[in-house]
PDB file of C-alpha atoms in Angstrom:
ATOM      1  CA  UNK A   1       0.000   0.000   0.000  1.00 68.00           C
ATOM      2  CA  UNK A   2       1.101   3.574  -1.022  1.00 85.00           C
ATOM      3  CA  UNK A   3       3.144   5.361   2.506  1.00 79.00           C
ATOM      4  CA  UNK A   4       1.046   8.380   1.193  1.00 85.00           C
ATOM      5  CA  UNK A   5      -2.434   6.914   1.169  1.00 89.00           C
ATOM      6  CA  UNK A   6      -1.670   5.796   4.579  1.00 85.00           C
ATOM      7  CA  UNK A   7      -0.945   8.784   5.740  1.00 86.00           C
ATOM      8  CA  UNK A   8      -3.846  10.788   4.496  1.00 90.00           C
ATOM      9  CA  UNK A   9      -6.235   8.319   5.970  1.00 91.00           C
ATOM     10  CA  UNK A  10      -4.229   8.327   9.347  1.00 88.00           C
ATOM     11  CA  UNK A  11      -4.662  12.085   8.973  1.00 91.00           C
ATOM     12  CA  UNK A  12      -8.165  12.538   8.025  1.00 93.00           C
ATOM     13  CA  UNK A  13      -9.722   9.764  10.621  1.00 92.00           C
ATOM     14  CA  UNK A  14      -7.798  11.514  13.449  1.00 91.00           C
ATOM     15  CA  UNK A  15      -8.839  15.322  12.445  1.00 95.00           C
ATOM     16  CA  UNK A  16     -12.414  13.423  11.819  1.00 95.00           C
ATOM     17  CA  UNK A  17     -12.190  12.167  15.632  1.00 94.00           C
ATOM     18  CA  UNK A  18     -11.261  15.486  16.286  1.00 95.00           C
ATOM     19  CA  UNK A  19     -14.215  17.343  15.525  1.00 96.00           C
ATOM     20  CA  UNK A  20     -16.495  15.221  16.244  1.00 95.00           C
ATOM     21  CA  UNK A  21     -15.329  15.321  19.572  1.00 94.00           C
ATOM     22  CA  UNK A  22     -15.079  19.081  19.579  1.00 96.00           C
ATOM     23  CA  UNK A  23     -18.757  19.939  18.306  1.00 97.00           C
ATOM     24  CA  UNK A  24     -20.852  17.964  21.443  1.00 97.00           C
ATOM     25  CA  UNK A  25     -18.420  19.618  24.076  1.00 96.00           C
ATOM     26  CA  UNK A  26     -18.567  23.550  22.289  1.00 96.00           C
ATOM     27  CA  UNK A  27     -22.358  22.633  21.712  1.00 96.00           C
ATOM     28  CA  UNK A  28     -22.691  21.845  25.632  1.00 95.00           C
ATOM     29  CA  UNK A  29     -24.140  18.489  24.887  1.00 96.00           C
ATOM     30  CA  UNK A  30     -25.797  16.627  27.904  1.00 96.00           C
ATOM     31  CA  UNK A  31     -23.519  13.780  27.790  1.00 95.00           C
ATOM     32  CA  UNK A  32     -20.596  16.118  28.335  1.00 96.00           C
ATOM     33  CA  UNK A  33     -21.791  18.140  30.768  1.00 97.00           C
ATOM     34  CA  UNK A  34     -22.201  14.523  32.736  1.00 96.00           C
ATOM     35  CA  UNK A  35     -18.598  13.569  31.897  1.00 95.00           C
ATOM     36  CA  UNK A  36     -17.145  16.834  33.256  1.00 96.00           C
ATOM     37  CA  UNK A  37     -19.640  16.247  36.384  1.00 96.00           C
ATOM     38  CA  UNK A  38     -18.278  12.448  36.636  1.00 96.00           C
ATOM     39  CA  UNK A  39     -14.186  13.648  36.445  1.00 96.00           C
ATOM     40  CA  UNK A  40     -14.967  16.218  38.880  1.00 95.00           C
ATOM     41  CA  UNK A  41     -13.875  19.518  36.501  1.00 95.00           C
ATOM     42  CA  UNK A  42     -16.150  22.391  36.417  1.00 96.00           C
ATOM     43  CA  UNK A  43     -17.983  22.489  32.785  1.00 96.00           C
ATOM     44  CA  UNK A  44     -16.286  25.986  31.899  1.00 94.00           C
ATOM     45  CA  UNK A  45     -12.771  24.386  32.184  1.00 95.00           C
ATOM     46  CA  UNK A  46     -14.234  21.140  30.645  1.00 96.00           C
ATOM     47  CA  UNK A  47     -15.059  22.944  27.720  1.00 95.00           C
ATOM     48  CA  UNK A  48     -12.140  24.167  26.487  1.00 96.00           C
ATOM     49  CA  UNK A  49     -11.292  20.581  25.818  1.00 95.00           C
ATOM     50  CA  UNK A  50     -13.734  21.295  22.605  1.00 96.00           C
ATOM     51  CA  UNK A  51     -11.751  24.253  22.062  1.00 97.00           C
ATOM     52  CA  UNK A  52      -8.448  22.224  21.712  1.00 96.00           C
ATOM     53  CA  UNK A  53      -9.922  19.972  20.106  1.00 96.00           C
ATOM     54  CA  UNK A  54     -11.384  21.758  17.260  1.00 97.00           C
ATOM     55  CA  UNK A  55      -7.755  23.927  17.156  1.00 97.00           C
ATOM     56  CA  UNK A  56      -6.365  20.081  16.936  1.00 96.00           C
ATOM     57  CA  UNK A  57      -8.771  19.126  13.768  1.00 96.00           C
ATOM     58  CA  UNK A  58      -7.999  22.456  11.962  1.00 97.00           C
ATOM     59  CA  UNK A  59      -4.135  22.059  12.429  1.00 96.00           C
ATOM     60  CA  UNK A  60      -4.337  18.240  11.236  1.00 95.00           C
ATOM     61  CA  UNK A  61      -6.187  19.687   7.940  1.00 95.00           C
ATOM     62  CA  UNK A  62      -3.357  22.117   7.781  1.00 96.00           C
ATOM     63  CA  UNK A  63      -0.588  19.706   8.254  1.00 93.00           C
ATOM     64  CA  UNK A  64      -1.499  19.022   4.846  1.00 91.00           C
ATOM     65  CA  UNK A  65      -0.528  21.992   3.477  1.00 94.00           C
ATOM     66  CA  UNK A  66       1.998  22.894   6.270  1.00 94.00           C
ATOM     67  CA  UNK A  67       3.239  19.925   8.223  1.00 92.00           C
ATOM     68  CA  UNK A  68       4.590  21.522  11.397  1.00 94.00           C
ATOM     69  CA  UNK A  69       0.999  22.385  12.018  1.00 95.00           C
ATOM     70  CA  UNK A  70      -0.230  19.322  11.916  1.00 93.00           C
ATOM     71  CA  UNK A  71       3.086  18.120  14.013  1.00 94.00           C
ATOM     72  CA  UNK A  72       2.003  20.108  16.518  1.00 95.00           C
ATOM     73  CA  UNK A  73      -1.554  19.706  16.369  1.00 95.00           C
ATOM     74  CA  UNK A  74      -1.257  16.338  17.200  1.00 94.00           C
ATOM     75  CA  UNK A  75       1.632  16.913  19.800  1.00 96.00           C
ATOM     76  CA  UNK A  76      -0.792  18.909  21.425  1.00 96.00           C
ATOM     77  CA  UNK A  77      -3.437  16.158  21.418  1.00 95.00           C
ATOM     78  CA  UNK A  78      -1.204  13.352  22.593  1.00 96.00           C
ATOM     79  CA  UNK A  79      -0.636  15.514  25.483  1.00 96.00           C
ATOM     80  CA  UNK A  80      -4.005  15.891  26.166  1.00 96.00           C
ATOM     81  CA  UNK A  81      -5.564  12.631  25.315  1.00 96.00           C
ATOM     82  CA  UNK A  82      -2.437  11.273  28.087  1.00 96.00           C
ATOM     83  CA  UNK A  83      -4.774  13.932  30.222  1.00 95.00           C
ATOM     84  CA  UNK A  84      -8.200  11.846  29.403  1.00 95.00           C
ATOM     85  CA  UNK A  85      -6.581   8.281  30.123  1.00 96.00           C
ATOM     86  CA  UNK A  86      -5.211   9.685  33.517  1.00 96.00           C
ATOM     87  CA  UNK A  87      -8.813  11.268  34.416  1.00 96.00           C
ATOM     88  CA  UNK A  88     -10.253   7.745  33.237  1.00 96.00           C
ATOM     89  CA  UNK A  89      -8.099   5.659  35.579  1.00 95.00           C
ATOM     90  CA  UNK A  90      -8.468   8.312  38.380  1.00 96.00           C
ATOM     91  CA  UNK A  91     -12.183   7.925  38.041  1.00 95.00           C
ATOM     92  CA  UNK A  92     -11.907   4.120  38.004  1.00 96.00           C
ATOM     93  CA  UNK A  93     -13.663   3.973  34.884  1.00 96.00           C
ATOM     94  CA  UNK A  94     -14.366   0.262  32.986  1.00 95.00           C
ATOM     95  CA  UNK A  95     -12.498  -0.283  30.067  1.00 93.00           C
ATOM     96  CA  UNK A  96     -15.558   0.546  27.359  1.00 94.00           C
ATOM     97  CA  UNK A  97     -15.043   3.935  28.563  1.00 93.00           C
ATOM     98  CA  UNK A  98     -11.771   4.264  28.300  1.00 93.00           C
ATOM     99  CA  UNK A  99     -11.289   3.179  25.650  1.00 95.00           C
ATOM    100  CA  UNK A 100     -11.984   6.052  23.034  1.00 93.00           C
ATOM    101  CA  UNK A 101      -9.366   8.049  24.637  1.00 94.00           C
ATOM    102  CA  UNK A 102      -6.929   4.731  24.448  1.00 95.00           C
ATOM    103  CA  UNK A 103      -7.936   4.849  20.369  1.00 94.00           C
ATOM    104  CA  UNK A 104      -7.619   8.184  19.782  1.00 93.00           C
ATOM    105  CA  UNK A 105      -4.473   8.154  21.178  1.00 95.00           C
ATOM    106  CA  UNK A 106      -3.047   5.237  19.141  1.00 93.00           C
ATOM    107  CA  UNK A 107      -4.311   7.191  15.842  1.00 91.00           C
ATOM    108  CA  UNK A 108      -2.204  10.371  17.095  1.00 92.00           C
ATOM    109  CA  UNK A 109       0.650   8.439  17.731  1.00 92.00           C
ATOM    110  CA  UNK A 110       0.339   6.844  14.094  1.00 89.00           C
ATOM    111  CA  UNK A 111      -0.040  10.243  12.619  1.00 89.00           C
ATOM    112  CA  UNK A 112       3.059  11.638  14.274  1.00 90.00           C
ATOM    113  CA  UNK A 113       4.690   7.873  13.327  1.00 89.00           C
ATOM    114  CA  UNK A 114       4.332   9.545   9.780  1.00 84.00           C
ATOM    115  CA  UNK A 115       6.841  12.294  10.289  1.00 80.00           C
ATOM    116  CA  UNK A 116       9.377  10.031  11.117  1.00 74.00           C
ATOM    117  CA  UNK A 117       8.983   7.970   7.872  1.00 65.00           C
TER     118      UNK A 117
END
């Protein structure tokens, strides 16, 4: 398979993930609002998660164009999403819950895997 093709799929799945993430937490969405509640973070702080989130799916669509942006885009999530998986352990969460955080963090370490290839 084409090293190229790979990469635009790693990149476009994870800026996908990205705002799909970001919309439900900027909108306010119910089942945010019960996951700030549930990791103990006030909603206004939980929020600008969406914010980072949606700065994280813009940068990853203009890694294409200029790849330090999408470098640290997704340097930025892998920080964050390290942030999630700590809050999910610290919360004693099962496994099905963690593990969207687990994922997403697997397809932002593939994407930066791409800049060392």
């Amino acid at each position: 398979m084409n090293v190229e093709l790979v990469r635009t799929i790693v990149a476009v799945t994870f800026a996908v993930v990205c705002a799909g993430s970001a919309v439900p937490t900027l909108a306010g969405a119910p089942p945010m609002r019960d996951a700030a509640q549930h990791f103990g973070i006030p909603w206004s702080r939980y929020r600008l998660t969406g914010v980072a989130l949606l700065a994280a799916a813009v940068g990853i669509a203009a890694g294409f164009r200029w790849p330090v942006c999408g470098f640290f885009a997704a340097s930025g999530m892998v920080l964050l999403l390290f942030g999630a998986v700590y809050f999910h352990f610290r919360a004693r969460d099962p496994l099905v819950k963690l593990l969207p955080a687990v994922v997403t963090l697997a397809i932002a370490t593939a994407y930066l895997a791409g800049f060392a290839a």
